[in-house]
mmCIF file with all atom_site columns, C-alpha atoms and ligand atoms in Angstrom:
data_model
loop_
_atom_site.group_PDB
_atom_site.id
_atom_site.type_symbol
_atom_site.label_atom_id
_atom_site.label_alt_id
_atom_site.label_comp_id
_atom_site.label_asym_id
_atom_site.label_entity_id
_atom_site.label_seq_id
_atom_site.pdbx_PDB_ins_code
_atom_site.Cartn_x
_atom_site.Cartn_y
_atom_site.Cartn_z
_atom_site.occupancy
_atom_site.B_iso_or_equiv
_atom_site.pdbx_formal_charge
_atom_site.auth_seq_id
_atom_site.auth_comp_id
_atom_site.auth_asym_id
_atom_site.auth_atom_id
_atom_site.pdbx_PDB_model_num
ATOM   1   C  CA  . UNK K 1 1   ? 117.283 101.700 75.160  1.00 88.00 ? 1   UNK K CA  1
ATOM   2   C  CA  . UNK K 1 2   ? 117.960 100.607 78.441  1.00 92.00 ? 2   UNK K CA  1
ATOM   3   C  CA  . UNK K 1 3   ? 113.995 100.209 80.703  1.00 91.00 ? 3   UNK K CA  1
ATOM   4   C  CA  . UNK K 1 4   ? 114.569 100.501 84.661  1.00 92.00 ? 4   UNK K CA  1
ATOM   5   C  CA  . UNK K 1 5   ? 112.478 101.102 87.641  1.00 91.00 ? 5   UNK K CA  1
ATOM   6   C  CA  . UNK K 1 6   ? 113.722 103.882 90.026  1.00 92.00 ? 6   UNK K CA  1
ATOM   7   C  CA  . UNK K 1 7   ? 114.579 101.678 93.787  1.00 94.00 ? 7   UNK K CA  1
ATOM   8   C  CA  . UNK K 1 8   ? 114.928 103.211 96.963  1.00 96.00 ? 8   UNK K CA  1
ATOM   9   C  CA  . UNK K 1 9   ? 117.792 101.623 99.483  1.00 97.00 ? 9   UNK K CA  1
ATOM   10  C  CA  . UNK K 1 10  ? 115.826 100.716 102.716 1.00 97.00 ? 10  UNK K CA  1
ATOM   11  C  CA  . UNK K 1 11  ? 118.522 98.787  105.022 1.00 98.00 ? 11  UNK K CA  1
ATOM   12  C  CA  . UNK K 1 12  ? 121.777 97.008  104.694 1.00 98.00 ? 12  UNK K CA  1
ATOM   13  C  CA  . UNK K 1 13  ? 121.799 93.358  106.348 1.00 98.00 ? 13  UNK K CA  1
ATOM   14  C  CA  . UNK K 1 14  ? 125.596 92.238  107.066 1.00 98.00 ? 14  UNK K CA  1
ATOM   15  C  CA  . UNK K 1 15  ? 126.467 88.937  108.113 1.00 98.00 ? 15  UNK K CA  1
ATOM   16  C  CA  . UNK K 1 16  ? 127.871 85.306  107.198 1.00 98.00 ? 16  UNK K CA  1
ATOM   17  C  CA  . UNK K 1 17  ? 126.548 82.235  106.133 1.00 98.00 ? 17  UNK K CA  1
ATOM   18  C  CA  . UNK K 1 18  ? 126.687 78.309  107.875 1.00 98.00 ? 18  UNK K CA  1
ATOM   19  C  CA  . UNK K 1 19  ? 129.758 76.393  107.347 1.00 98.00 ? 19  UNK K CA  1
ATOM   20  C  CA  . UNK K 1 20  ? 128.585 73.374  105.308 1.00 98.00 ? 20  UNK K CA  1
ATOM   21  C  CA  . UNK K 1 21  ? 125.719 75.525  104.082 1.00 98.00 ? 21  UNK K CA  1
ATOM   22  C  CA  . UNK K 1 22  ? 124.648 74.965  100.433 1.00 98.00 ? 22  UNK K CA  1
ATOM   23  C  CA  . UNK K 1 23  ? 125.890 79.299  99.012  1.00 98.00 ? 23  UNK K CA  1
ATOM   24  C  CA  . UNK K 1 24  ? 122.616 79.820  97.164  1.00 98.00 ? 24  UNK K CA  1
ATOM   25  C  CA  . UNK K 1 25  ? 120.235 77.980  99.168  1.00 98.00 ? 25  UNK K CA  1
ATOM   26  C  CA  . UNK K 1 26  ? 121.578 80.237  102.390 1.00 98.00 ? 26  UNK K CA  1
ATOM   27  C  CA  . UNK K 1 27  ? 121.279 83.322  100.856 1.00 98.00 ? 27  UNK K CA  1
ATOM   28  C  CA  . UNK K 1 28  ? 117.342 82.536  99.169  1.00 98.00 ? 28  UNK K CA  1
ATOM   29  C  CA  . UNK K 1 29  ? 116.946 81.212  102.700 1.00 97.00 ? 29  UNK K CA  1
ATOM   30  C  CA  . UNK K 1 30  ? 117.919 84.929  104.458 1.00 97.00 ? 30  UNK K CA  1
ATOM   31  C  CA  . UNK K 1 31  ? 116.055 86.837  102.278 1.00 97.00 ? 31  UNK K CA  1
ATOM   32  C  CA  . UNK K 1 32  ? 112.785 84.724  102.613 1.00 96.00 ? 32  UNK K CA  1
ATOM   33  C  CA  . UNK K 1 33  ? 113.067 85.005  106.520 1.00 97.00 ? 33  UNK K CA  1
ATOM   34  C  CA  . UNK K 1 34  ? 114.174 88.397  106.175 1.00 96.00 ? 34  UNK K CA  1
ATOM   35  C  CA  . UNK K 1 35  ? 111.028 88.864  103.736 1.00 95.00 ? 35  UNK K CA  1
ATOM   36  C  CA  . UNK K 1 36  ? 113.298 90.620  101.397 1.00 97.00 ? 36  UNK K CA  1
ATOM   37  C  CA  . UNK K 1 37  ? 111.876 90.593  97.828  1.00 96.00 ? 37  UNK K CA  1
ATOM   38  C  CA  . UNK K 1 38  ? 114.034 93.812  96.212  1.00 98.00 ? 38  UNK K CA  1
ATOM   39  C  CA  . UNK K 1 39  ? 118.305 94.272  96.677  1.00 98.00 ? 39  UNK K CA  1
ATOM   40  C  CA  . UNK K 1 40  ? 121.258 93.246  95.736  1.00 98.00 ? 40  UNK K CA  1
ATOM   41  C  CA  . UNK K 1 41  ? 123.940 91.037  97.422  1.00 98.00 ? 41  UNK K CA  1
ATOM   42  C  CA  . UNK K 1 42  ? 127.975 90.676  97.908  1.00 98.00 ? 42  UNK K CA  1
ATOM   43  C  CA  . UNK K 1 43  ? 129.988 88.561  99.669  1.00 98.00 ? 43  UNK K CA  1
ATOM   44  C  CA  . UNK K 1 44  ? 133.529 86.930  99.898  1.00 98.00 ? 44  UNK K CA  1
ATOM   45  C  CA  . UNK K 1 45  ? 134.558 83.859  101.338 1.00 98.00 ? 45  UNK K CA  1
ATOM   46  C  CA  . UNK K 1 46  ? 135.683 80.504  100.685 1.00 98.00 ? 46  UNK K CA  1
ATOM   47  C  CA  . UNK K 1 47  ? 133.956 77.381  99.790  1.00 98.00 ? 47  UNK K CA  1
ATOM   48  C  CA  . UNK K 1 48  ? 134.580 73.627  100.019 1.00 98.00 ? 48  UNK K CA  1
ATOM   49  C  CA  . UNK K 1 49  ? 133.548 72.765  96.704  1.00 98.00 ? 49  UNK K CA  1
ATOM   50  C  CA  . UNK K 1 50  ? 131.640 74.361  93.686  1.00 98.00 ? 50  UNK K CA  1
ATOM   51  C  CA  . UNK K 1 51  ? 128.908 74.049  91.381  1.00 98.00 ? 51  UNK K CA  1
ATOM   52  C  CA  . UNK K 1 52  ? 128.535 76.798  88.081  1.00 98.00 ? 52  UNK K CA  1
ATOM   53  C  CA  . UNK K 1 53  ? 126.789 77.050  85.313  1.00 98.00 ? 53  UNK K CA  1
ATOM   54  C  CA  . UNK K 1 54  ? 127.176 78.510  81.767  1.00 98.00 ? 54  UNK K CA  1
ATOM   55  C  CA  . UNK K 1 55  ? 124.385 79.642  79.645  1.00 98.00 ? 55  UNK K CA  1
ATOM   56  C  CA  . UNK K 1 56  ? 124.469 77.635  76.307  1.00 98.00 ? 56  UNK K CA  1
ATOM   57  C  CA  . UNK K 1 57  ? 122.917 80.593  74.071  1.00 98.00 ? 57  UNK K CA  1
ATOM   58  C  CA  . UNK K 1 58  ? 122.120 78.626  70.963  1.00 97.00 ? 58  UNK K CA  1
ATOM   59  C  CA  . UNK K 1 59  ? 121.066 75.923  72.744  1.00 97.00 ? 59  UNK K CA  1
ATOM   60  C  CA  . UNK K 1 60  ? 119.511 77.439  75.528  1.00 97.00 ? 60  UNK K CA  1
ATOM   61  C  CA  . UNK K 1 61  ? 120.233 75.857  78.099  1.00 97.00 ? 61  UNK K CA  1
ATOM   62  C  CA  . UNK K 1 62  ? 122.426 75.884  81.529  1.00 97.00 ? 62  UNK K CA  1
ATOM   63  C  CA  . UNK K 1 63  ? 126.042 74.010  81.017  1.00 98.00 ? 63  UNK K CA  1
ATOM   64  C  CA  . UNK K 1 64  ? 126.838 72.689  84.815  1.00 98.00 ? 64  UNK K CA  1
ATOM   65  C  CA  . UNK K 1 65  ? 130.914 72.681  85.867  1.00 98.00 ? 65  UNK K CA  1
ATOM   66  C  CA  . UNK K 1 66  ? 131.402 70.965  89.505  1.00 98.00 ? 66  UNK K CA  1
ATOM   67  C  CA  . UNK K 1 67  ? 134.376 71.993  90.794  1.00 98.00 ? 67  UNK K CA  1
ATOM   68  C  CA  . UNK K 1 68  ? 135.307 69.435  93.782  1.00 98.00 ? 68  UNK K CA  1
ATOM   69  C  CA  . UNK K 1 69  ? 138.242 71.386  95.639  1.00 98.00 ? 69  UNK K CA  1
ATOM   70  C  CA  . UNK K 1 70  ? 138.248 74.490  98.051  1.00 98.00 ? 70  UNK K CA  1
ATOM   71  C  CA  . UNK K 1 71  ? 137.886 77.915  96.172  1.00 98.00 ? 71  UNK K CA  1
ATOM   72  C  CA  . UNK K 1 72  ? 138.347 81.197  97.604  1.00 98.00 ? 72  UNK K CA  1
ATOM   73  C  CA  . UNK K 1 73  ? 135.443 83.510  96.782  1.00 98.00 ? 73  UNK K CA  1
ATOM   74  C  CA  . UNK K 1 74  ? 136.919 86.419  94.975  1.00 98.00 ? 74  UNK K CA  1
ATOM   75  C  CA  . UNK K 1 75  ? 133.991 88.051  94.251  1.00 98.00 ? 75  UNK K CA  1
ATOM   76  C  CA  . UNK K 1 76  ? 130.355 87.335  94.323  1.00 98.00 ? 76  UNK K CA  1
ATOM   77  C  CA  . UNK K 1 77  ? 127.642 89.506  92.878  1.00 98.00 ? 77  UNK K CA  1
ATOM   78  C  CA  . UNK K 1 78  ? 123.993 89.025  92.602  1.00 98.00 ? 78  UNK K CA  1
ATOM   79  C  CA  . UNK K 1 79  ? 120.297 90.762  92.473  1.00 98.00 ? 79  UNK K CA  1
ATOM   80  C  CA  . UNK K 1 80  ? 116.814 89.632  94.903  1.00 98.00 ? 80  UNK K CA  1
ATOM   81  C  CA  . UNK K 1 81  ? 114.069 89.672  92.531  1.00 98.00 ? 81  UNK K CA  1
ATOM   82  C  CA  . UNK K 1 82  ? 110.661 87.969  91.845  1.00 97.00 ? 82  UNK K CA  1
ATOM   83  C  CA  . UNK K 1 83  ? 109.758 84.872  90.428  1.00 96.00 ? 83  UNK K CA  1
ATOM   84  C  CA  . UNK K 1 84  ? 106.802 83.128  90.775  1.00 95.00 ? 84  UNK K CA  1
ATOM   85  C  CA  . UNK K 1 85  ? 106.039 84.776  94.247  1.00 93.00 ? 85  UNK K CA  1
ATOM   86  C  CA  . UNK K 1 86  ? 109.049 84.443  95.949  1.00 95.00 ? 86  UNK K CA  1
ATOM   87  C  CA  . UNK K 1 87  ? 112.688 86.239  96.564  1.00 96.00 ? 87  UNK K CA  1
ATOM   88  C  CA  . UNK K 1 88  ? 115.334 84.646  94.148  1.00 97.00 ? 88  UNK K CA  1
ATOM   89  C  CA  . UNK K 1 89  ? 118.657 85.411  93.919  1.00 98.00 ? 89  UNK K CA  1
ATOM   90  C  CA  . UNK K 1 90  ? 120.734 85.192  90.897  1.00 98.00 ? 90  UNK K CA  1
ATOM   91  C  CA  . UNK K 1 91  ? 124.306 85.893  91.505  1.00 98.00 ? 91  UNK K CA  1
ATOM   92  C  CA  . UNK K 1 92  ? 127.544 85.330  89.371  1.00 98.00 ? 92  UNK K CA  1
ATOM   93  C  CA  . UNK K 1 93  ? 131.024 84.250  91.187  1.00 98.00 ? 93  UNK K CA  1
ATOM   94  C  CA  . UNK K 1 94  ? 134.367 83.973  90.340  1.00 98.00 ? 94  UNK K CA  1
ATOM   95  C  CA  . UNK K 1 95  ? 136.545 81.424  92.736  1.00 98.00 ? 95  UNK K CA  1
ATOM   96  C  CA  . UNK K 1 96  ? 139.945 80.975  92.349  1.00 98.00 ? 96  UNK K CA  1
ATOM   97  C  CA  . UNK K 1 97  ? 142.022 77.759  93.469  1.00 98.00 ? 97  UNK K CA  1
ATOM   98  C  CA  . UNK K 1 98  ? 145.684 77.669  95.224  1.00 97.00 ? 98  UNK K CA  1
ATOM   99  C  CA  . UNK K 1 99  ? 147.387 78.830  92.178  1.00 97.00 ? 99  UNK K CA  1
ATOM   100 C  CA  . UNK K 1 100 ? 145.235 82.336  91.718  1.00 97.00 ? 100 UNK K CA  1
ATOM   101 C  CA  . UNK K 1 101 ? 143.678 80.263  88.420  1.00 98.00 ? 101 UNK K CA  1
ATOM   102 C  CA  . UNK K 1 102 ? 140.116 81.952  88.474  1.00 98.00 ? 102 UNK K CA  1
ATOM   103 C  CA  . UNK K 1 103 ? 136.636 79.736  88.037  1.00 98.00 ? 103 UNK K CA  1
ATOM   104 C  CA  . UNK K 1 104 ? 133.251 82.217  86.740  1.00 98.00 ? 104 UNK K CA  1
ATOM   105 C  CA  . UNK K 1 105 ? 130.321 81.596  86.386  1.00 98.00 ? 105 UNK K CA  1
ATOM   106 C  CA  . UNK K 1 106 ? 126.444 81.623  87.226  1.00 98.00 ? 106 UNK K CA  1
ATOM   107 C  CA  . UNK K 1 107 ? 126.059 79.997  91.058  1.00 98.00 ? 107 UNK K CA  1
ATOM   108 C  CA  . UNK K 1 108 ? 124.199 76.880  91.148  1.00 98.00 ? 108 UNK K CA  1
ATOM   109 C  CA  . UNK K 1 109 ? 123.170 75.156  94.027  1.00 98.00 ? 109 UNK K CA  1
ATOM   110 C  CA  . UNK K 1 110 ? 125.511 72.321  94.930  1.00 98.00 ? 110 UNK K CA  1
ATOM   111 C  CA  . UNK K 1 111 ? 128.362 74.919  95.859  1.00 98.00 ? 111 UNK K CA  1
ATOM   112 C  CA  . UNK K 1 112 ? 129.479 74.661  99.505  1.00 98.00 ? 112 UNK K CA  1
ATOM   113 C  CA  . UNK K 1 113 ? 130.061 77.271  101.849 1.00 98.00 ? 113 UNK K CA  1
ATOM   114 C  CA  . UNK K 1 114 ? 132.689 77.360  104.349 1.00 98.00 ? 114 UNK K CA  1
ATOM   115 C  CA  . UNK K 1 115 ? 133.093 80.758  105.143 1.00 98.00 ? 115 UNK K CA  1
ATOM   116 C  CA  . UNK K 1 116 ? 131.345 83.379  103.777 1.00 98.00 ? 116 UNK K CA  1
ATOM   117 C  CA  . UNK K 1 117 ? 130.906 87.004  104.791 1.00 98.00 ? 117 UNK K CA  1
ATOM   118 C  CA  . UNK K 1 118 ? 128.008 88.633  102.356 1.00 98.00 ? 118 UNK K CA  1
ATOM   119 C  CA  . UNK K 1 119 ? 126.268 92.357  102.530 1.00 98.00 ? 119 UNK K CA  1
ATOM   120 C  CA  . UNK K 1 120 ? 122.398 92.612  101.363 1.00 98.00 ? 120 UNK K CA  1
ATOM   121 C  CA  . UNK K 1 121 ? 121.309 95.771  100.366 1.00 98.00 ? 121 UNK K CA  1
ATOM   122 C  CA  . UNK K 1 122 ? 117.283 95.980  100.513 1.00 98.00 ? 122 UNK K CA  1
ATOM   123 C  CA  . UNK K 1 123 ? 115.610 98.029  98.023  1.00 98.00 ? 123 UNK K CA  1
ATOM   124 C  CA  . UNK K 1 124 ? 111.701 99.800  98.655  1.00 96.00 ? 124 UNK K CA  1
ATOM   125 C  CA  . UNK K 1 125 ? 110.262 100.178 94.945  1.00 82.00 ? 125 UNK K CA  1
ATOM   126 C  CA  . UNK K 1 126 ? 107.972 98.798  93.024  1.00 86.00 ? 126 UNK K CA  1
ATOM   127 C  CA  . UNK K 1 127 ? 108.980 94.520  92.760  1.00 86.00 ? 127 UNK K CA  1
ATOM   128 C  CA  . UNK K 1 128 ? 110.759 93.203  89.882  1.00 96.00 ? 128 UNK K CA  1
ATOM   129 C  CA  . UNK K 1 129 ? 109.247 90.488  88.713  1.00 96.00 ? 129 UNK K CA  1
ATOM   130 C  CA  . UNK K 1 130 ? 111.101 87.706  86.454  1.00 97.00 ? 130 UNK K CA  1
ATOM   131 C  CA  . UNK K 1 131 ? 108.991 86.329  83.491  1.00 95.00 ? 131 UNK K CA  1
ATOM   132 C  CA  . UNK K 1 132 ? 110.362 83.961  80.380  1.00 96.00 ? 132 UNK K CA  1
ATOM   133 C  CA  . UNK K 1 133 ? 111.982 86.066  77.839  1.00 95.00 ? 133 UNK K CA  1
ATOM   134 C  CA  . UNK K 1 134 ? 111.107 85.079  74.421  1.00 95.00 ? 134 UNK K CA  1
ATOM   135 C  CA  . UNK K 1 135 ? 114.573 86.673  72.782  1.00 96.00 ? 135 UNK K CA  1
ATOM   136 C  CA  . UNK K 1 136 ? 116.838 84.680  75.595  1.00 97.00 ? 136 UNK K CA  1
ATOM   137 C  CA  . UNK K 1 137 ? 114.901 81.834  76.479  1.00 96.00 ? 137 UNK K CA  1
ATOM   138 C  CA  . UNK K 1 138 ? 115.284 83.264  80.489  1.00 97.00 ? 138 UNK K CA  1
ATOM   139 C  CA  . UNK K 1 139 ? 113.458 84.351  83.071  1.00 97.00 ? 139 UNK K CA  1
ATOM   140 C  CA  . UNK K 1 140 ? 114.665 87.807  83.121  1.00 97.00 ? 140 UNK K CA  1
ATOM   141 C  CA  . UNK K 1 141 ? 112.881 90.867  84.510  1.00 96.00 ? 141 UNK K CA  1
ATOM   142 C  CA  . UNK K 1 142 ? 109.490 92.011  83.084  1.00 94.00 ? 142 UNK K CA  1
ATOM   143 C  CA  . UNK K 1 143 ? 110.017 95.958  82.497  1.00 89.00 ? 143 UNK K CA  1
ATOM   144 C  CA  . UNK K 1 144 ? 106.243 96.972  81.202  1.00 77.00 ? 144 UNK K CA  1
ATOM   145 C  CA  . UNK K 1 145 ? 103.383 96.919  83.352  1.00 53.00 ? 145 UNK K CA  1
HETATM 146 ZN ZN1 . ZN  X 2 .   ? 123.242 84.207  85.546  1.00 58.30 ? 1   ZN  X ZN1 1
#
């Protein structure tokens, strides 16, 4: 059965990122000065280069893929959470190259930004905290207590 925590929406922070800004490091950046620990972010763009990762499941671990030509961001989807204390975003893109050929992933830092228009929606509820999950080897969301 699916576990969630009811969220409240509190404000909605539009904007763009740096050109030559590293993607994820701008958008952990915004929501530590922006203290936001709870939302959920979009944005489209384009970026210089890339940097993705694939979860190896049986071997559980993170499979990098550099990608070192401009990509459009097609779409860009992600979630502000807990871990450790602080606001971290984990976010999933798909880039595509001149030819509409289409790049996915999880976003790694490394990937850079050279335009890049997102929209942060910041949640009020109760924090969601990521923990190491013993069935995935992550550090997914903690649902009980
Ligand atoms: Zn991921």
């Amino acid at each position: 059965m699916a576990e969630f925590k009811k969220v409240e929406p509190v404000k909605i922070l539009m904007g763009r990122l740096r050109h030559g800004g590293d993607l994820l490091e701008e958008l952990t950046e915004l929501c530590q000065k922006q203290n936001v620990q709870l939302g959920r972010v979009e944005a489209l763009g384009a970026v210089k280069k890339a940097r993705i990762c694939f979860y190896e499941q049986k071997a559980r671990e993170y499979r990098f893929t550099t990608l070192n030509h401009p990509l459009e961001i097609t779409s860009l989807v992600g979630n502000v959470s807990l871990k450790d204390g602080e606001p971290v975003i984990h976010t999933h893109v798909t880039l595509a190259d001149e030819s509409g050929n289409c790049y996915g992933g999880h976003l790694a830092p490394g990937t850079i930004v050279f335009a890049c228009e997102f929209t942060l929606e910041v949640f009020a509820g109760p924090a969601l905290v990521r923990d190491f999950d013993k069935a995935t080897g992550l550090p997914l969301w903690r649902m009980s207590n």
